Coordinates of C-alpha atoms and ligand atoms in Angstrom, one line a residue:
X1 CA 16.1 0.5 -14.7
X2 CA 13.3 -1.9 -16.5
X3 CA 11.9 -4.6 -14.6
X4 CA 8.7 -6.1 -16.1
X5 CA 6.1 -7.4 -14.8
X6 CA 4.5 -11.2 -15.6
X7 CA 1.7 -11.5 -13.8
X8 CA -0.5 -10.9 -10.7
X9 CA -2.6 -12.7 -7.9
X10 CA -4.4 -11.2 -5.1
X11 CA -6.7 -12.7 -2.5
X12 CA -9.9 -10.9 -1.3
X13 CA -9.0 -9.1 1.6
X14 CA -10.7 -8.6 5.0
X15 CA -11.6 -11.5 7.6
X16 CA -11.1 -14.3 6.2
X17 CA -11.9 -16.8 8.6
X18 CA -11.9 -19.7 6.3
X19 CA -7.7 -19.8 5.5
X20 CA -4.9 -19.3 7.3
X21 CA -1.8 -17.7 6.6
X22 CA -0.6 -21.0 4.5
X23 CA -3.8 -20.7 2.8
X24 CA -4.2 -17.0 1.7
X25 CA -0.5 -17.2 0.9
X26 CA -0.5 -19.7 -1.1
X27 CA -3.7 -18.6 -2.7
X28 CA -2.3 -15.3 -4.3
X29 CA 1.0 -17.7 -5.6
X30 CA -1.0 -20.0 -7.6
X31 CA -2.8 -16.5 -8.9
X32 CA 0.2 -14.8 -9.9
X33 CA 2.1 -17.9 -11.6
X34 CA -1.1 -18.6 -13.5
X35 CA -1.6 -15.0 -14.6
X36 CA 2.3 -15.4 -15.8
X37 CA 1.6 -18.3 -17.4
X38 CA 4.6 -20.1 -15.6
X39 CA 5.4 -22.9 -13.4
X40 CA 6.7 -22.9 -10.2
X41 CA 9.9 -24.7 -11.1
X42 CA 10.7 -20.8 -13.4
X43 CA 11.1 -18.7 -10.8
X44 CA 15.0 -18.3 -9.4
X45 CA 13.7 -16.8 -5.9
X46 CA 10.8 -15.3 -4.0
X47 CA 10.5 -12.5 -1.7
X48 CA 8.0 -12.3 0.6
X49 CA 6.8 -9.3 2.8
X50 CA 5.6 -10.1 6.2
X51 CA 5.3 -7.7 9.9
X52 CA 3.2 -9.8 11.9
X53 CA 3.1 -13.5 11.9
X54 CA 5.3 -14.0 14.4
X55 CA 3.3 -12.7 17.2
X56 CA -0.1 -13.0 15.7
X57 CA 0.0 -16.6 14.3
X58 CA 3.1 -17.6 16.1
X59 CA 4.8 -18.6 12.5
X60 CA 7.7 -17.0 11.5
X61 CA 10.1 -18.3 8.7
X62 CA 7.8 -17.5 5.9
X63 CA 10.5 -17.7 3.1
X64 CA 10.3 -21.4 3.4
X65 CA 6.7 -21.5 3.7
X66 CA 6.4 -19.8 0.3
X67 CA 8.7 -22.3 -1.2
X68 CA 7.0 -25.3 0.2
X69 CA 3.8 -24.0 -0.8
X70 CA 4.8 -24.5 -4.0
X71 CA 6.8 -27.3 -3.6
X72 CA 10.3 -26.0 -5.0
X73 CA 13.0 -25.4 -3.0
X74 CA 14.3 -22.1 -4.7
X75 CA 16.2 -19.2 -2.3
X76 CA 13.2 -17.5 -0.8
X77 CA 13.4 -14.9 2.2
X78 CA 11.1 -12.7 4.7
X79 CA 11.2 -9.1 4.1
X80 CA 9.9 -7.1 6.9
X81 CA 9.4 -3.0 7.4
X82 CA 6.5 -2.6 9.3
X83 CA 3.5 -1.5 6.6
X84 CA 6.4 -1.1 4.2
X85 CA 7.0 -4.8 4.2
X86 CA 5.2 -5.0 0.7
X87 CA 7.2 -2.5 -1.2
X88 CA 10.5 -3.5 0.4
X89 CA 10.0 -7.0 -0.5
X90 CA 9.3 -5.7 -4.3
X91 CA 12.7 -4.0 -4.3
X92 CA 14.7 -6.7 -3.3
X93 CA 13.1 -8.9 -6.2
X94 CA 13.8 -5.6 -8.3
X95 CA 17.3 -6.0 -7.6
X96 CA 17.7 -9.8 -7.3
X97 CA 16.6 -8.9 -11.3
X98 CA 18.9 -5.5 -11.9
X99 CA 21.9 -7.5 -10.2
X100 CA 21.6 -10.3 -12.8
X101 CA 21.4 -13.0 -9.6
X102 CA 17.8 -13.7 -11.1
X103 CA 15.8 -13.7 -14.4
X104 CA 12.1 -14.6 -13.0
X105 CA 11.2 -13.6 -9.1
X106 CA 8.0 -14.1 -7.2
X107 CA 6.9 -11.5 -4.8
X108 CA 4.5 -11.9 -2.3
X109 CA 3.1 -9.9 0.4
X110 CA 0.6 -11.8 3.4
X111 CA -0.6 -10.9 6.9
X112 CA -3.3 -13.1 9.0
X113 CA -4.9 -10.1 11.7
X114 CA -8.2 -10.9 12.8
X115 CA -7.5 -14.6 14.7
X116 CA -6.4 -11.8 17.5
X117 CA -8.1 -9.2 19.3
X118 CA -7.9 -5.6 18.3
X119 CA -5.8 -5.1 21.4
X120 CA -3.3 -7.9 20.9
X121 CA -2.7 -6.3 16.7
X122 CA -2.3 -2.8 17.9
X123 CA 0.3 -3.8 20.3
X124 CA 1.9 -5.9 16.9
X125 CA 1.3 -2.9 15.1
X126 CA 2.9 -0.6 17.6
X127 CA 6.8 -2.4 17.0
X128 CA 6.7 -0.1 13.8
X129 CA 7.0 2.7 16.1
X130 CA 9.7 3.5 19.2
X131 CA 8.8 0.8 21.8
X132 CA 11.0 3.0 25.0
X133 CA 9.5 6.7 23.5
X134 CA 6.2 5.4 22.2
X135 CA 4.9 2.7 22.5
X136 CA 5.6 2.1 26.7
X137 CA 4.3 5.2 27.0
X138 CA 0.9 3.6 25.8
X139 CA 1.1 5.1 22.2
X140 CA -0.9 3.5 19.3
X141 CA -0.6 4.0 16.1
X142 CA -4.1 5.9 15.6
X143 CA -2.5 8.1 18.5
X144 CA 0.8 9.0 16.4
X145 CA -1.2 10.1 13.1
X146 CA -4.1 11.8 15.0
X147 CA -0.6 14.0 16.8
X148 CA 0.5 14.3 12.5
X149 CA -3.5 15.3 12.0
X150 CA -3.5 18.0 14.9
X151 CA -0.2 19.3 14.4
X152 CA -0.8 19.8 10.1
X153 CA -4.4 21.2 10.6
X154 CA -3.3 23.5 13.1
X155 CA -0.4 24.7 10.6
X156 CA -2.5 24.3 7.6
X157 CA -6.2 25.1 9.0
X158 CA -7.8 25.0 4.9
X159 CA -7.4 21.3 5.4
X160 CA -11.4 21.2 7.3
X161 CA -12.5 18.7 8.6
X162 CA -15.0 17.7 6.2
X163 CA -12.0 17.4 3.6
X164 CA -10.2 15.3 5.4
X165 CA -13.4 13.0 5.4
X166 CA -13.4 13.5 2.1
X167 CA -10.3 11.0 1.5
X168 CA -12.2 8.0 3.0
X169 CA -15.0 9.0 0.8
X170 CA -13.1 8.4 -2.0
X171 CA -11.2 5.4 -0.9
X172 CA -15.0 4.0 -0.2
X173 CA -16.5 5.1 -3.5
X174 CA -13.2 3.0 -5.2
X175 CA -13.5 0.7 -2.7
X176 CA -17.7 -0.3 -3.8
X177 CA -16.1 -0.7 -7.1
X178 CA -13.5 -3.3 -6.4
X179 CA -14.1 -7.1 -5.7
X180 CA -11.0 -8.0 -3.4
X181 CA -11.6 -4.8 -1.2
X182 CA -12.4 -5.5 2.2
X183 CA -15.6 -2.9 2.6
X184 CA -17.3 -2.6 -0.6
X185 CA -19.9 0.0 -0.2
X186 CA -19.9 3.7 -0.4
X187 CA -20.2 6.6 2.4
X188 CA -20.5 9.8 3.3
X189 CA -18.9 12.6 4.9
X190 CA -21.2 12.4 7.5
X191 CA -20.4 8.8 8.1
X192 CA -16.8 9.4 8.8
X193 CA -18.0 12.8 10.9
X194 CA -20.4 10.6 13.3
X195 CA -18.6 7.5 13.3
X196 CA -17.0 6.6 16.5
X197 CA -14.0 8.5 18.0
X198 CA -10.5 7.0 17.8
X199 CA -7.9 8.9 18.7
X200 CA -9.2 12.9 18.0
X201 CA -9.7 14.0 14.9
X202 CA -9.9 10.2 14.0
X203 CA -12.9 8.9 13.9
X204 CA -12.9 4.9 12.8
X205 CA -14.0 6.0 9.3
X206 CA -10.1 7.8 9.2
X207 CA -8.8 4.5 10.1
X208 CA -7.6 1.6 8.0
X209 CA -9.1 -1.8 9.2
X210 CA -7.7 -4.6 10.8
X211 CA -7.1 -6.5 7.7
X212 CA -6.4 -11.0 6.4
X213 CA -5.0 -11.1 2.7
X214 CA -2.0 -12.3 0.5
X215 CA -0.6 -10.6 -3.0
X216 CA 1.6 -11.6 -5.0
X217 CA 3.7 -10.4 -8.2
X218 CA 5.8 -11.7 -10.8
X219 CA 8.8 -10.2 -12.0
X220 CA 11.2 -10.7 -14.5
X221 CA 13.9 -8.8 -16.8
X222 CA 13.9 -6.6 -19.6
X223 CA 14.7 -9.2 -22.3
X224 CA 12.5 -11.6 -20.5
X225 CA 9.9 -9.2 -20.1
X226 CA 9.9 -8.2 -24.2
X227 CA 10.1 -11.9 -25.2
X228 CA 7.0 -12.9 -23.0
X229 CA 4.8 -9.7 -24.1
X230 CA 4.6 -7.8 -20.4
X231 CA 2.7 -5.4 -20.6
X232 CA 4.0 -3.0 -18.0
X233 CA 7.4 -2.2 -16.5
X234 CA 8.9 -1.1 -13.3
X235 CA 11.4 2.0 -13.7
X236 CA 11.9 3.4 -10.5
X237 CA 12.6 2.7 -7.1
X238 CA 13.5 4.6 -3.9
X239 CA 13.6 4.1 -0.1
X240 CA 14.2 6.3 2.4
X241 CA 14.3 6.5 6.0
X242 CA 13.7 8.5 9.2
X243 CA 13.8 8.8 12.9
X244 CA 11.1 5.7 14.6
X245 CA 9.7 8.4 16.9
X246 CA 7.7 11.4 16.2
X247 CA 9.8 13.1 18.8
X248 CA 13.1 12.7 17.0
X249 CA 11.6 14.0 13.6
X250 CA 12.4 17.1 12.6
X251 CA 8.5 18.0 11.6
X252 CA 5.3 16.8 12.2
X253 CA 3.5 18.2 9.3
X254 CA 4.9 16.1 6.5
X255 CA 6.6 12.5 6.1
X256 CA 10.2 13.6 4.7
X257 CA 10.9 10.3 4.3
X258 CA 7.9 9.8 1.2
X259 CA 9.3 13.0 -0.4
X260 CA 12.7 11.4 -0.4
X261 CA 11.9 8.1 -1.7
X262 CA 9.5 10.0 -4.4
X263 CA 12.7 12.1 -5.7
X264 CA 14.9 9.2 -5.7
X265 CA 12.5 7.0 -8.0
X266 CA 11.6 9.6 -10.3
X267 CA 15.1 10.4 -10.9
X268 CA 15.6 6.8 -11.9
X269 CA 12.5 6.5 -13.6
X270 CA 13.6 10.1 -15.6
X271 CA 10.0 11.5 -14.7
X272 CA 8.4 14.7 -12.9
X273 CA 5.5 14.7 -11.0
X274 CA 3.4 16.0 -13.6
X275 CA 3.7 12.7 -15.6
X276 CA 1.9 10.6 -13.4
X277 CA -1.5 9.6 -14.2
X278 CA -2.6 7.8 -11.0
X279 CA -1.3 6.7 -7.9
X280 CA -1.8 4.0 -5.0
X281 CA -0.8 5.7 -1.3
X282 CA -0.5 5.1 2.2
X283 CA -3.6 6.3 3.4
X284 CA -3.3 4.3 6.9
X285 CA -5.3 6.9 8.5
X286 CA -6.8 9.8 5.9
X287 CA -4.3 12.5 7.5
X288 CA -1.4 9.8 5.7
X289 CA -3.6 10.2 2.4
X290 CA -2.9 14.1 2.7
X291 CA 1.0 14.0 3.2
X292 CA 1.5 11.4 0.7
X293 CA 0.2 13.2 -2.0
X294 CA 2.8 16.1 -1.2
X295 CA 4.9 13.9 -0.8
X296 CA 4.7 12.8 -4.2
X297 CA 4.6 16.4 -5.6
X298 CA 0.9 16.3 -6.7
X299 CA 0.2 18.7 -4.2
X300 CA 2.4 21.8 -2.7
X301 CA 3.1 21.0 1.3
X302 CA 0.4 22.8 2.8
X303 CA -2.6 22.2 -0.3
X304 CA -3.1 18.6 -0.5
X305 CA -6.6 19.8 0.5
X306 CA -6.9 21.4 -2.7
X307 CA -7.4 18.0 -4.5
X308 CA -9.9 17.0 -2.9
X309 CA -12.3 19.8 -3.4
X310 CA -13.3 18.9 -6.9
X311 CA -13.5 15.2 -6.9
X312 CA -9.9 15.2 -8.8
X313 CA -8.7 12.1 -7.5
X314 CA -11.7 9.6 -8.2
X315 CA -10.8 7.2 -11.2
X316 CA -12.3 9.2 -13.7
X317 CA -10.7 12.6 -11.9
X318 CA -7.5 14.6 -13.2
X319 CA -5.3 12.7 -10.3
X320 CA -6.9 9.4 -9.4
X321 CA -5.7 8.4 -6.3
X322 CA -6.1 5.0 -4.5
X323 CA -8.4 3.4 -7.4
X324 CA -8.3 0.1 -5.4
X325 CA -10.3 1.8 -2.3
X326 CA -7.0 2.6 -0.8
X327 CA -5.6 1.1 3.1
X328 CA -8.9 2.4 4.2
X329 CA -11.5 0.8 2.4
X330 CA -9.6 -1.9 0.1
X331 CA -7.9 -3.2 3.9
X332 CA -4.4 -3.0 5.2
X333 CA -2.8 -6.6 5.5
X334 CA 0.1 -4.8 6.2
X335 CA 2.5 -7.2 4.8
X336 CA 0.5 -7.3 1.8
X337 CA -0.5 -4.1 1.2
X338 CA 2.8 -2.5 -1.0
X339 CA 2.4 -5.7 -3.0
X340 CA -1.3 -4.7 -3.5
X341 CA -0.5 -1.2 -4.3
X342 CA 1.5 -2.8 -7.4
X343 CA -1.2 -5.0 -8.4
X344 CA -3.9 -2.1 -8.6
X345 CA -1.5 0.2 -10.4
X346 CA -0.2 -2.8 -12.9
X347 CA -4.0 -3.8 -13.3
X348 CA -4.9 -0.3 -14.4
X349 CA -1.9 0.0 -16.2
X350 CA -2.9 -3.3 -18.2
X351 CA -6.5 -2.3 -18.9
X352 CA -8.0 -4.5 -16.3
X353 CA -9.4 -2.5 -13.8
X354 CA -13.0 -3.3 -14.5
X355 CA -15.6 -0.5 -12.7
X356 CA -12.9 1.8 -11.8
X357 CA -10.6 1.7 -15.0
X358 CA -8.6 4.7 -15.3
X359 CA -8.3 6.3 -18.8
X360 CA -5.4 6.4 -21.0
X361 CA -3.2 6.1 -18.0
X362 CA 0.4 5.6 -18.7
X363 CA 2.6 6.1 -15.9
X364 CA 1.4 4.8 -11.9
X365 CA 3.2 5.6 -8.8
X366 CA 3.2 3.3 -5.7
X367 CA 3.8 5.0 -2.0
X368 CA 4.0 2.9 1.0
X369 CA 5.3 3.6 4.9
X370 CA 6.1 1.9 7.2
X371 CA 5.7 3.4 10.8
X372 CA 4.8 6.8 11.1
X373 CA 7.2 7.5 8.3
X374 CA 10.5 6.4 9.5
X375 CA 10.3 3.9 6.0
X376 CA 8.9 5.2 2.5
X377 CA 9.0 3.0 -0.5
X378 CA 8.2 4.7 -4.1
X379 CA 8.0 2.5 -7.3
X380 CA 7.4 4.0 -10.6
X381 CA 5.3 1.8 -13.2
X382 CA 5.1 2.6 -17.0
X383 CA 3.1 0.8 -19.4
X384 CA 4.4 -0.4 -22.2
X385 CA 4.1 0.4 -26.2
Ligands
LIG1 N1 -13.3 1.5 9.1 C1 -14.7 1.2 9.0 N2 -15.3 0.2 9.8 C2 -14.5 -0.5 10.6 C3 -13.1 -0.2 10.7 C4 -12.5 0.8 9.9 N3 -11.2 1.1 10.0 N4 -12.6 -1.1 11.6 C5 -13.6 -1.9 12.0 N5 -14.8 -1.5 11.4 C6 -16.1 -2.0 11.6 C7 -16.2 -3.5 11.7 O1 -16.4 -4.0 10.4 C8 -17.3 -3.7 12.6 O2 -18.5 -3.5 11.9 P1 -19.9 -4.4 12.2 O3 -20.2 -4.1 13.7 O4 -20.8 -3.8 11.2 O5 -19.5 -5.8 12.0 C9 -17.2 -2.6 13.6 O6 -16.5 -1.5 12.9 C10 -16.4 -3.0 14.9 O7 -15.3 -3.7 14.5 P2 -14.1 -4.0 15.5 O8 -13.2 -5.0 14.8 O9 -14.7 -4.4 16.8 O10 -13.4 -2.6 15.6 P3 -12.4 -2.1 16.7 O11 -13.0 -1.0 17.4 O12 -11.8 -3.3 17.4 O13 -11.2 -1.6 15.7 C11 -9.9 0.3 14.9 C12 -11.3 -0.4 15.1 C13 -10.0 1.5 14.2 C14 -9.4 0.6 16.3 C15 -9.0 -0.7 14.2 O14 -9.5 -1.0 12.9 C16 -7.6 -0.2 14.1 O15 -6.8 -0.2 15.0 N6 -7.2 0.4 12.9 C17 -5.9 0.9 12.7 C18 -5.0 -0.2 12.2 C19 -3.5 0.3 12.1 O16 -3.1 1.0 13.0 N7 -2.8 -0.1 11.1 C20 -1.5 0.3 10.9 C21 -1.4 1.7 10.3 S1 0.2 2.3 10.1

């Protein structure tokens, strides 16, 4: 598989109170066709990841409000799968491209959070889980990770708490480094430690934000790709699934579902694990941050801890991971954020990742979920010669 990629656009996330959902869309479109250097009349379709809109903004049919944005009338579709939405909305422009039904695809991710109150997106927010096990039962989604947090501390009790502060840490040194991330400045493990309770062990600093932003990508194919000069390529591409509940899954101290999608990728991208040079993860809450990198195979289930003892995945670190500042400090749009995670990792790829540039980097993984792993979306991205 070889997909390359054209061009990029991302809006600053974080609350944006001056543009709507229209607005941030369409911002990140103009972005990415200008970093292509297309028009909008070149692209054959668009697909565009969205969770929320519907009962935060009361606007669904978002396809057609990415085509009118851009005033073509091109076949363009939602893509939703809870935080996944991103990522899924990227493989179905991967294989609009693979299947031959398109040469040039534009894939955008967008969510509009804030106009609500925190209570009114966690109940949004809570559909990615089991609405009759979970979610009536007064479940949020800090409440399902902090069960994943107890349970894999328990089982795995060298994961302290002070390391698990230690991903947000991170995420918020990245974070002060990047200029679309939604808190730019840095922290300590002491902030996390005394910052207020969530759901125990999560305090807010192990949360990701509530989160306005748009992203957007361009795709095309191989031939394209080589005739136009793209500078990086996408060569793998899994997705798995699980149970929605926790209670159906068969353990609580990993995401099976991230492990499956990361073989399934790297089979088609003909890599191991050890040929990744950085990676952009689902670190909705930091426990997420901890599974995800066993899920990938960086870590052996049980030592994700051990990466974070010696600063190895900051950008200049022999793992970075979540250069952008990560869900947690970068923001989580969710509709946007797999889009994002491409962006960072295609940036990087591309040189362009001013402040936080990782060095001679030339393979980067994407890992989103959606839900509390019931979907898992891996893309492999290789730069080219
Ligand atoms: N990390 C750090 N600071 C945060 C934050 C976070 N996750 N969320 C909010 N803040 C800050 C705000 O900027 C604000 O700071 P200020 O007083 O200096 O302006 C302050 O905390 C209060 O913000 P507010 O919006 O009132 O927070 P809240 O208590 O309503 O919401 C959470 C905090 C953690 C409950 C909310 O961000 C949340 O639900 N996060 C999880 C989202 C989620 O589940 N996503 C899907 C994951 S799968």
């Amino acid at each position: 598989m070889n997909v390359g990629v054209l061009g990029v656009g991302i809006t600053k996330f974080g609350e944006r109170w001056d543009q709507g959902l229209r607005e941030l869309l369409l911002d990140a479109q103009i972005k990415s066709l200008k970093d292509a250097n297309i028009e909008a009349k070149d692209i054959d379709s668009l697909y565009n990841g969205n969770m929320g809109a519907g009962p935060l903004s009361g606007q669904l049919h978002i396809g057609a409000m990415a085509t009118e944005n851009l005033n073509i009338d091109k076949p363009s579709v939602r893509v939703e799968g809870a935080c996944a939405s991103g990522s899924l909305a990227l493989r179905a422009g991967i294989e609009a491209i693979e299947s031959g039904v398109a040469e040039i695809v534009q894939v955008n991710g967008v969510e509009k959070m804030t106009d609500v109150d925190t209570g009114q997106a966690t109940t949004m927010l809570m559909g990615a889980g089991d609405e009759e096990l979970e979610g009536f039962n007064g479940l949020t989604f800090p409440g399902l990770y902090a069960l994943l947090a107890n349970a894999y501390m328990h089982k795995y009790p060298k994961l302290t708490r002070d390391l698990l502060a230690e991903v947000s840490v991170k995420n918020h040194f990245h974070g002060a480094r990047n200029d679309y991330c939604q808190f730019k400045k840095e922290i300590t493990i002491d902030t996390v430690k005394n910052s207020t309770m969530v759901a125990d062990p999560l305090t807010l600093f192990d949360c990701s934000p509530i989160t306005d932003g748009a992203a957007s990508i361009i795709l095309t194919s191989e031939s394209k790709a080589k005739e136009l000069g793209a500078k990086v390529s996408i060569i793998g591409s899994g997705l798995a699934t699980d149970t929605l509940s926790l209670a159906r899954r068969n353990t609580l101290t990993a995401i099976p579902a991230g492990k499956k999608a990361a073989e399934s990728a790297y089979a088609q991208a003909k890599i191991k694990s050890t040929d990744i040079n950085l990676a952009e993860v689902h670190d909705c809450f930091t426990i997420a941050e901890i599974m995800a990198v066993e899920a990938l195979g960086l870590a052996k289930e049980g030592e994700g801890y051990k990466l974070y003892q010696n600063k190895d995945t900051y950008f200049d670190g022999r793992i970075p991971i979540n250069t952008s500042g990560g869900l947690k400090a970068c923001g989580h749009p969710v509709g946007a954020t797999g889009v994002k995670q491409a962006i960072e990792i295609t940036m990087q790829l591309q040189g362009r990742a001013k402040g936080r540039q990782v060095e001679n980097a030339k393979i980067g993984v994407t890992h989103n979920v959606g839900g509390s792993g019931a979907t898992a979306c891996v893309h492999v991205f290789k730069k080219v010669k």
